[in-house]
PDB file of C-alpha atoms in Angstrom:
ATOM      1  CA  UNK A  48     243.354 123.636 254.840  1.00  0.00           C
ATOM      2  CA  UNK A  49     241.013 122.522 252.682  1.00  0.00           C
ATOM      3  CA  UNK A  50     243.420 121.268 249.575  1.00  0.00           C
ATOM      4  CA  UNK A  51     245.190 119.385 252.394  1.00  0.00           C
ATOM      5  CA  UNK A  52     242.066 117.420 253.044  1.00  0.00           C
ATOM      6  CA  UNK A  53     241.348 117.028 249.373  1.00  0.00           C
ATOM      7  CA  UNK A  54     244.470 115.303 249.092  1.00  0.00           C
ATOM      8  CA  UNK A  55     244.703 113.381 252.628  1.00  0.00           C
ATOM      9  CA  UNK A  56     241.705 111.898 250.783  1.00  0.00           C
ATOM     10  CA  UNK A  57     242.840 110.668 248.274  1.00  0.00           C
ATOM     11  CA  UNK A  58     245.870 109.390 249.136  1.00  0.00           C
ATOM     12  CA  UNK A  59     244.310 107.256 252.113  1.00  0.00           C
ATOM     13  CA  UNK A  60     241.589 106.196 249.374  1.00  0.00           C
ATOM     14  CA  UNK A  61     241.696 102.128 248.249  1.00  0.00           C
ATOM     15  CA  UNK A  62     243.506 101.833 245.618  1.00  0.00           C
ATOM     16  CA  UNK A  63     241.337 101.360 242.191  1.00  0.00           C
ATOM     17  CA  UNK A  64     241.655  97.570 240.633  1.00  0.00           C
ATOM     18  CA  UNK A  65     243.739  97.499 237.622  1.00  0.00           C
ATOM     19  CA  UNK A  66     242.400  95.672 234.685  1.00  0.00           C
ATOM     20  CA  UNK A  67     245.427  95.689 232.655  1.00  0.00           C
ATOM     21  CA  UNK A  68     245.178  91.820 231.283  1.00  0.00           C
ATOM     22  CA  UNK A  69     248.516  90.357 229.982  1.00  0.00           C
ATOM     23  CA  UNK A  70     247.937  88.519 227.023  1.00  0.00           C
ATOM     24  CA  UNK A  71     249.690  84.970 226.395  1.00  0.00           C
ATOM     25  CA  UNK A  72     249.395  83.506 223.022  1.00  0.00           C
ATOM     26  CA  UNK A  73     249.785  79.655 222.706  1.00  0.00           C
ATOM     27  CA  UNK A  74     249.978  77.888 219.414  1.00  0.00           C
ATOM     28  CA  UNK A  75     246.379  76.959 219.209  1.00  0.00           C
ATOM     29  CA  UNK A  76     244.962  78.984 222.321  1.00  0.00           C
ATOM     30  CA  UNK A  77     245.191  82.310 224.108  1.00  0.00           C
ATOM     31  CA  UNK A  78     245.341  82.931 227.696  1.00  0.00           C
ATOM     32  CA  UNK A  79     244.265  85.803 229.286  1.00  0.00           C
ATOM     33  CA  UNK A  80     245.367  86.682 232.934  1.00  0.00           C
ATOM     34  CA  UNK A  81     243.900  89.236 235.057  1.00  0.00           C
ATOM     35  CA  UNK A  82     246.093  90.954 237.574  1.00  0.00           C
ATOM     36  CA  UNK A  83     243.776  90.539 240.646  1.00  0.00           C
ATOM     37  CA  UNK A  84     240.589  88.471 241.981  1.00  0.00           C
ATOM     38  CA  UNK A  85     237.641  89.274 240.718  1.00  0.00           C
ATOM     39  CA  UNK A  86     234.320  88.546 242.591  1.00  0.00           C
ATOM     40  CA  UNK A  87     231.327  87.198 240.259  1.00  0.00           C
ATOM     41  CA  UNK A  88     227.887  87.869 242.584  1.00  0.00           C
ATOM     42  CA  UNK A  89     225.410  85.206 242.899  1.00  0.00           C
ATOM     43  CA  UNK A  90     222.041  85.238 241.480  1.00  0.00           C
ATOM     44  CA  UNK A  91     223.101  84.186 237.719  1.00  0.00           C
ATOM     45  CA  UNK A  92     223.863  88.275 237.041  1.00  0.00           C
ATOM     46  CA  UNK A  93     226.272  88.106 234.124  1.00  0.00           C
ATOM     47  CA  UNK A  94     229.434  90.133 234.857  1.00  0.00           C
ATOM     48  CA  UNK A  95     231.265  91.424 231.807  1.00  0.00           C
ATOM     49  CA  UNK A  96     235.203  92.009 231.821  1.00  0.00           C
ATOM     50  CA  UNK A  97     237.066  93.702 229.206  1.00  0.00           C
ATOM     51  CA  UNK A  98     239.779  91.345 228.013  1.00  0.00           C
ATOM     52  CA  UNK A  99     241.619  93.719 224.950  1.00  0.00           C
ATOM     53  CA  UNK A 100     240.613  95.847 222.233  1.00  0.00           C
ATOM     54  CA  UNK A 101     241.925  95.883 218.816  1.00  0.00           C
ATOM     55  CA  UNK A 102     241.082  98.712 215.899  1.00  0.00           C
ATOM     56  CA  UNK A 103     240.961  97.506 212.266  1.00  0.00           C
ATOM     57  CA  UNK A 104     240.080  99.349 208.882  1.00  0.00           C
ATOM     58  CA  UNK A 105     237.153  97.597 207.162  1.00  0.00           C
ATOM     59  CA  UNK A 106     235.359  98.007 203.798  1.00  0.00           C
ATOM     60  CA  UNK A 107     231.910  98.788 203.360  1.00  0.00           C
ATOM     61  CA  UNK A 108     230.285  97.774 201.083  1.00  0.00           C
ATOM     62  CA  UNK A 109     226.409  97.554 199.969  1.00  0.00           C
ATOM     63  CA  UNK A 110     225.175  93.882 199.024  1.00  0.00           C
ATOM     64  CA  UNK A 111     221.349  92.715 197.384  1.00  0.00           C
ATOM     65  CA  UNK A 112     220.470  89.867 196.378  1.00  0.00           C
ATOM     66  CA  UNK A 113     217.480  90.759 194.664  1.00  0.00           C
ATOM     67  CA  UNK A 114     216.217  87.995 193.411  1.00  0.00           C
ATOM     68  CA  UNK A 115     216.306  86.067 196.680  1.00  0.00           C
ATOM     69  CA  UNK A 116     214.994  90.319 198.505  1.00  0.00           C
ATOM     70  CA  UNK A 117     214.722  93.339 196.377  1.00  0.00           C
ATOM     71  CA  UNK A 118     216.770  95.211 199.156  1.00  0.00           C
ATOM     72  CA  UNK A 119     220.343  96.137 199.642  1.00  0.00           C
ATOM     73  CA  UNK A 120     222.505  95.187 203.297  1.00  0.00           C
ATOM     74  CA  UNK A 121     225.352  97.242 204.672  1.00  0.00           C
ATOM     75  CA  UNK A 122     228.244  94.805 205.186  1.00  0.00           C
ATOM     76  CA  UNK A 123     231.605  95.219 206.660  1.00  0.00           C
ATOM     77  CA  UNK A 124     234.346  93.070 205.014  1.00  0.00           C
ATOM     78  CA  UNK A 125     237.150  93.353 207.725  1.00  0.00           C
ATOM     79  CA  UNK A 126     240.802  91.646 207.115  1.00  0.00           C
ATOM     80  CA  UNK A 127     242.122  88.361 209.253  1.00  0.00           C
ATOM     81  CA  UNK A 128     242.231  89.779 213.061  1.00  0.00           C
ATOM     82  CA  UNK A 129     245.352  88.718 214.419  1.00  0.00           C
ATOM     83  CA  UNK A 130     246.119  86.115 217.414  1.00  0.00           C
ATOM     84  CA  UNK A 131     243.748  83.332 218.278  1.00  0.00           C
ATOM     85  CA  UNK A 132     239.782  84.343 218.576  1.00  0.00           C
ATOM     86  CA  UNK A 133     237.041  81.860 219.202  1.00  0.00           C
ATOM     87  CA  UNK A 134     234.077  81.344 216.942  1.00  0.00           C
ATOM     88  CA  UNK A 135     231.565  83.432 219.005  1.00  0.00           C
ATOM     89  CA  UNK A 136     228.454  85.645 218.623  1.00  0.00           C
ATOM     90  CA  UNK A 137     229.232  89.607 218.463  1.00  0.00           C
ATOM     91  CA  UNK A 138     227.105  92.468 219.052  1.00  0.00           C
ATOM     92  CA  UNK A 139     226.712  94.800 216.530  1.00  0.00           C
ATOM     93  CA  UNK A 140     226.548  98.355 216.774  1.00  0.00           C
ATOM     94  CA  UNK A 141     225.663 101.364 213.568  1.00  0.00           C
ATOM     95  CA  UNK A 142     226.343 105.502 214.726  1.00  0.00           C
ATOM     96  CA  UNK A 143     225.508 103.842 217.861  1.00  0.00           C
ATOM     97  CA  UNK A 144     222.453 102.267 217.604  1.00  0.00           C
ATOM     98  CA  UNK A 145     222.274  98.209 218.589  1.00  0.00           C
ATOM     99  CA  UNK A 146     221.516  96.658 215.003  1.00  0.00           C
ATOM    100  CA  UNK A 147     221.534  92.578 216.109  1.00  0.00           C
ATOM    101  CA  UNK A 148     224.615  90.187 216.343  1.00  0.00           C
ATOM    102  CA  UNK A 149     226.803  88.364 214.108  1.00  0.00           C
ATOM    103  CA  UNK A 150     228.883  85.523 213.832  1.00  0.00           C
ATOM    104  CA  UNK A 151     232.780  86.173 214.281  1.00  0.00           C
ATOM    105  CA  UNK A 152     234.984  83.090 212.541  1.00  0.00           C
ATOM    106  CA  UNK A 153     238.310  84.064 212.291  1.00  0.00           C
ATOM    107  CA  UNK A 154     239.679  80.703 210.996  1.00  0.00           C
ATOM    108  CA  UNK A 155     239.214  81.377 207.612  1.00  0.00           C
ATOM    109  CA  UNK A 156     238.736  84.702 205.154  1.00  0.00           C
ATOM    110  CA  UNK A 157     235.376  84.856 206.093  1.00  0.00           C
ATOM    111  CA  UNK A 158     235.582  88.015 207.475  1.00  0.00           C
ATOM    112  CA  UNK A 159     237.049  89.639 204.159  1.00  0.00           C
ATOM    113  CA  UNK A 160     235.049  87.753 201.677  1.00  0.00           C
ATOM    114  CA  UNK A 161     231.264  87.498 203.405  1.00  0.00           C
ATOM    115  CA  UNK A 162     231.825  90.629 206.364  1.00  0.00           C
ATOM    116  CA  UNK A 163     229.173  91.380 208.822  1.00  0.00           C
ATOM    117  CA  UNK A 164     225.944  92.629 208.200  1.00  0.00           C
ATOM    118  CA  UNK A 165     224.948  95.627 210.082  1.00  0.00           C
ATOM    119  CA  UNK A 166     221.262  95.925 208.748  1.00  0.00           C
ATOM    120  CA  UNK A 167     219.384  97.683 205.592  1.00  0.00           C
ATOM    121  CA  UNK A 168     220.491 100.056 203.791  1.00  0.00           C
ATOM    122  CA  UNK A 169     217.652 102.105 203.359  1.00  0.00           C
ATOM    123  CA  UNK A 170     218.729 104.551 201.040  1.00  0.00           C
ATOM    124  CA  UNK A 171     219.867 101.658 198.243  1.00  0.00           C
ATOM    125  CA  UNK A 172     216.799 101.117 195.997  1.00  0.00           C
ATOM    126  CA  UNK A 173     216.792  97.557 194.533  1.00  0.00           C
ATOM    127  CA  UNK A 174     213.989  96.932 191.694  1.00  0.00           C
ATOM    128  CA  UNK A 175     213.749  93.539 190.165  1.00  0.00           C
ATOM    129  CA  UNK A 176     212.472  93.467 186.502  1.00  0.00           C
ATOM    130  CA  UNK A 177     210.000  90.730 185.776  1.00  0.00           C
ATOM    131  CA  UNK A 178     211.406  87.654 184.807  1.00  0.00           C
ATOM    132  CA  UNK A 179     211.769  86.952 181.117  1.00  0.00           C
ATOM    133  CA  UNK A 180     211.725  83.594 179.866  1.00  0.00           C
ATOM    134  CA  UNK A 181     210.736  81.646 176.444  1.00  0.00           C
ATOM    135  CA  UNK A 182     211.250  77.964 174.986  1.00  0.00           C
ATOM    136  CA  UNK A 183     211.744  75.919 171.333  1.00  0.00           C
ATOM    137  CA  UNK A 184     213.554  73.462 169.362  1.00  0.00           C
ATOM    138  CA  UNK A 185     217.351  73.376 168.838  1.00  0.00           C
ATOM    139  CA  UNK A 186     219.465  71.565 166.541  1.00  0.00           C
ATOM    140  CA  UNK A 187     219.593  69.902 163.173  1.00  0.00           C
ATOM    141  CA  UNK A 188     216.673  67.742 164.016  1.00  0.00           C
ATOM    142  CA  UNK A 189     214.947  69.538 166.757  1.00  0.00           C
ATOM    143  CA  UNK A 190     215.297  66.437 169.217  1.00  0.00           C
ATOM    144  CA  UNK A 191     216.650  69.330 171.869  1.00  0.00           C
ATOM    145  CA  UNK A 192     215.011  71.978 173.934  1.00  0.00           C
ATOM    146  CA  UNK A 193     216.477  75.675 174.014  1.00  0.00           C
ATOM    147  CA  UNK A 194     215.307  77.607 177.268  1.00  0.00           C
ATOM    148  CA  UNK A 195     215.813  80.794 177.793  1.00  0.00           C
ATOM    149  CA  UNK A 196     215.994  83.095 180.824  1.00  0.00           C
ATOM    150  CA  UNK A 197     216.597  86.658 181.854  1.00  0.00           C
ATOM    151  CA  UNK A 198     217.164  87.902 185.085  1.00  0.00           C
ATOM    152  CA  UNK A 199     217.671  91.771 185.346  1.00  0.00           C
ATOM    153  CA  UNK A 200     217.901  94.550 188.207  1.00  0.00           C
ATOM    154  CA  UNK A 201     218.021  97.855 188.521  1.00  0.00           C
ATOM    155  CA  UNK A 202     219.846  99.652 191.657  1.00  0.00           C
ATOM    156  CA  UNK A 203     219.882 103.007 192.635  1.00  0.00           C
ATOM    157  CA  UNK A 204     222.035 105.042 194.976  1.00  0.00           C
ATOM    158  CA  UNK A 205     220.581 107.976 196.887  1.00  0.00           C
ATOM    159  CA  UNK A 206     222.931 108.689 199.162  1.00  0.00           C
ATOM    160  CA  UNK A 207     225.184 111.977 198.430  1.00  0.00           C
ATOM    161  CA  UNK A 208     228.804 109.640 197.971  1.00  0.00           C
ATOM    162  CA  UNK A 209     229.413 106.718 196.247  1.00  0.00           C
ATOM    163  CA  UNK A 210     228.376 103.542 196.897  1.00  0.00           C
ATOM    164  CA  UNK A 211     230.731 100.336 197.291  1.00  0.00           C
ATOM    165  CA  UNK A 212     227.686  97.936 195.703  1.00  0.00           C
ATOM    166  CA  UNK A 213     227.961  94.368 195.587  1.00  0.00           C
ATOM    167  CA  UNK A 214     224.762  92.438 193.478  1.00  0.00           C
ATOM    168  CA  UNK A 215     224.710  88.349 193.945  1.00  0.00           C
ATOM    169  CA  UNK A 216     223.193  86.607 191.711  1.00  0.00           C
ATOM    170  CA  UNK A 217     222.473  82.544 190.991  1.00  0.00           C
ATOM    171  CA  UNK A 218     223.211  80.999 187.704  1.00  0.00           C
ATOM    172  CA  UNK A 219     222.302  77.249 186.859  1.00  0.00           C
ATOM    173  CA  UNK A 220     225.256  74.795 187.117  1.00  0.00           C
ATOM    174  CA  UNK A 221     224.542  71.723 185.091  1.00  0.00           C
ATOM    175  CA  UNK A 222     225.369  68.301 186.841  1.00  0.00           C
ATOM    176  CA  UNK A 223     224.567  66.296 183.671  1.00  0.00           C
ATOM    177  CA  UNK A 224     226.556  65.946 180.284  1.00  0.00           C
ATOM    178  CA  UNK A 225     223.614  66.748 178.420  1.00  0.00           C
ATOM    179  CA  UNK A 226     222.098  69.659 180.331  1.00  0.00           C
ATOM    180  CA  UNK A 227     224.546  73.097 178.366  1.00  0.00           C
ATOM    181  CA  UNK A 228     224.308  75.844 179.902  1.00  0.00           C
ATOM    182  CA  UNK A 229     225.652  79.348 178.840  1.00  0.00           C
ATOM    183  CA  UNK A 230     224.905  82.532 180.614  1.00  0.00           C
ATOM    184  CA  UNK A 231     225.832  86.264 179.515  1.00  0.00           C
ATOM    185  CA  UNK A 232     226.017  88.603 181.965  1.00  0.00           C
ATOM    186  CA  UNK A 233     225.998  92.915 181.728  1.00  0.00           C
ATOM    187  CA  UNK A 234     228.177  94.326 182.851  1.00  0.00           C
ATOM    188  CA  UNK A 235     230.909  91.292 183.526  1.00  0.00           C
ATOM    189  CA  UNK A 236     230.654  89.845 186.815  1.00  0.00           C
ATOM    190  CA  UNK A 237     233.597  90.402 189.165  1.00  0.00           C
ATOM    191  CA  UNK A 238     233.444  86.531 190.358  1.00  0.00           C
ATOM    192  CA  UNK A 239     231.345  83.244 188.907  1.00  0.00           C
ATOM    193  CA  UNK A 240     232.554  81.358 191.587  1.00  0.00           C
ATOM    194  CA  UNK A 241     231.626  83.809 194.817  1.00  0.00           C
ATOM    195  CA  UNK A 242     232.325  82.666 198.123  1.00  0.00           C
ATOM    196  CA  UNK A 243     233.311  79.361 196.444  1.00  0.00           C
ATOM    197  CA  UNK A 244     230.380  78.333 195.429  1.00  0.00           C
ATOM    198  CA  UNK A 245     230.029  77.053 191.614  1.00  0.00           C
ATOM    199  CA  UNK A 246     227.374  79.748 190.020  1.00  0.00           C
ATOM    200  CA  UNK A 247     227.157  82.176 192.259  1.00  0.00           C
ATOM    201  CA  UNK A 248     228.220  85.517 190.256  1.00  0.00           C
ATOM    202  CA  UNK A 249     229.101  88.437 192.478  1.00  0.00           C
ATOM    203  CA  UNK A 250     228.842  91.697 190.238  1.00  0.00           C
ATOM    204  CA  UNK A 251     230.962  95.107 192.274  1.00  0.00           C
ATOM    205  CA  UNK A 252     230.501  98.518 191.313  1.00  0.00           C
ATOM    206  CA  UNK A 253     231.302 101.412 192.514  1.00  0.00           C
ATOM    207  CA  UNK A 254     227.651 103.724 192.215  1.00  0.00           C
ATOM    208  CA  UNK A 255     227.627 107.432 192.285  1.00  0.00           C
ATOM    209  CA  UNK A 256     225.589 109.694 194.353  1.00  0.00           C
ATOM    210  CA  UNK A 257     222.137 109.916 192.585  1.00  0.00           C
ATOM    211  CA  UNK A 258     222.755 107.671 189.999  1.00  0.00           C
ATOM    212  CA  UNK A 259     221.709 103.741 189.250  1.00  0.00           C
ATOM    213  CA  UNK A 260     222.976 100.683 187.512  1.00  0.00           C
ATOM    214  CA  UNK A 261     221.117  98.166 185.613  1.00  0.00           C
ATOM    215  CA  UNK A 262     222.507  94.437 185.936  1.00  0.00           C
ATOM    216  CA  UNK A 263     221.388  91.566 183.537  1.00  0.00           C
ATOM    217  CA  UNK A 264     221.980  88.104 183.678  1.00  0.00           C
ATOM    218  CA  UNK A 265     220.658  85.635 180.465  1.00  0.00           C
ATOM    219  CA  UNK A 266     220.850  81.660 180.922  1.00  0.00           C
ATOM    220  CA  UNK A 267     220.617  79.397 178.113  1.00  0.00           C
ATOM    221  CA  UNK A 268     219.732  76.404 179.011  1.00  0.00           C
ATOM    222  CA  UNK A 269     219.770  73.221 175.675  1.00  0.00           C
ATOM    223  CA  UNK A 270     218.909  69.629 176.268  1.00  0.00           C
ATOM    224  CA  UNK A 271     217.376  66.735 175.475  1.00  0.00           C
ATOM    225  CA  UNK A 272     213.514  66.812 174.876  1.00  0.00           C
ATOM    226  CA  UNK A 273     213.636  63.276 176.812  1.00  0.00           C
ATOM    227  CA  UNK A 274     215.210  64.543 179.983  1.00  0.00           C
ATOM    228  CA  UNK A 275     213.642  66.243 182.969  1.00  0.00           C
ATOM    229  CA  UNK A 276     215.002  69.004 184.495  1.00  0.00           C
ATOM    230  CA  UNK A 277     214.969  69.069 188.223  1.00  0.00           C
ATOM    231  CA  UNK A 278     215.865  72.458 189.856  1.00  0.00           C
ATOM    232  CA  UNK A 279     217.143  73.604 192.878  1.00  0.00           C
ATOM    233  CA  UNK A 280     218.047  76.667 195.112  1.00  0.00           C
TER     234      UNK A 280
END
């Protein structure tokens, strides 16, 4: 008797709602329809619905910028989702753990080229040497000014597998005919022109457990004693 009840039970229960929501995809918008009413309460509580999920394989990768923060980032660099998705705010989540939010753009490659940052990476250790820098005469008659400076970083990996590492760095762009500029860099940078921006060297390494990397950037800067520099970030 008592599996009959069991089941009378559940057959005369409501039926569940279904959330299965069928996906229309426009040529600049997607429509999503849910199979049933659903009742928002009053009161301003939010009500979240599940629209779709979708899996993709990212890269991560650590990034510093140490001159800017001695400290290294743990960014995911995830390929173009497909179908339409609005600009929005995301949450974002690390072994579980709410880290912040981030800014999903899907127009472009920025989700392969800048990623999402998903907080320190503690065990990255980013040192920044003191800056070295010195100044004198150039040329035949000494009428120009040489000016030289050296940036260089040291990063080390402690955790127990190699480290994707990616180390930014800013290098003067002259916007004047008589302002030459030459910069070495060591090792070779994988881009001068990261994220499209003109002098903004991206150096990628691949660091082994328990090792570091030292990364050294020299500007030469020759010009005119007459002219005046004027700098910016």
């Amino acid at each position: 008797p008592a599996p009959m009840a069991v089941s009378k039970a559940i057959a005369d229960a409501p039926e569940m709602p279904r959330f299965d929501v069928q996906v229309t995809q426009g040529a600049y918008a997607t429509e999503f329809a849910v199979p049933q009413r659903i009742t928002i309460p009053s009161g301003g509580q939010r009500v979240t619905l599940s629209l779709g999920t979708h899996e993709v394989r990212g890269q991560l990768v650590s990034r510093t910028s140490p001159a800017v923060e001695p400290a290294a980032y743990l960014v995911a660099q995830l390929p173009t989702l497909p179908g339409v998705w609005p600009t929005a705010n995301v949450a974002l989540y690390r072994d579980g753990a709410y880290v912040g939010q981030g800014s999903l753009n899907n127009n472009d490659d920025e989700l392969s080229r800048v990623g999402l940052s998903f907080g320190r990476d503690e065990r990255i250790v980013v040192t920044a040497e003191p800056q070295q820098q010195n100044q004198g005469s150039a040329g035949f008659t000494g009428a120009n000014v040489e000016r030289k400076v050296q940036h260089a970083y040291r990063v080390e990996n402690r955790h127990q597998r190699p480290v994707a590492l990616q180390v930014l760095e800013a290098a003067p762009v002259s916007r004047n005919e008589q302002i030459e500029v030459k910069s070495q860099y060591e090792p070779a940078p994988a881009d001068k022109e990261w994220s499209r921006r003109p002098g903004l060297i991206l150096w990628s390494e691949t660091l082994a457990p328990a090792s570091s990397q030292r990364f050294v950037a020299t500007h030469t800067l020759r010009y005119p004693k007459e002219a005046r520099l004027q700098e910016s970030q």
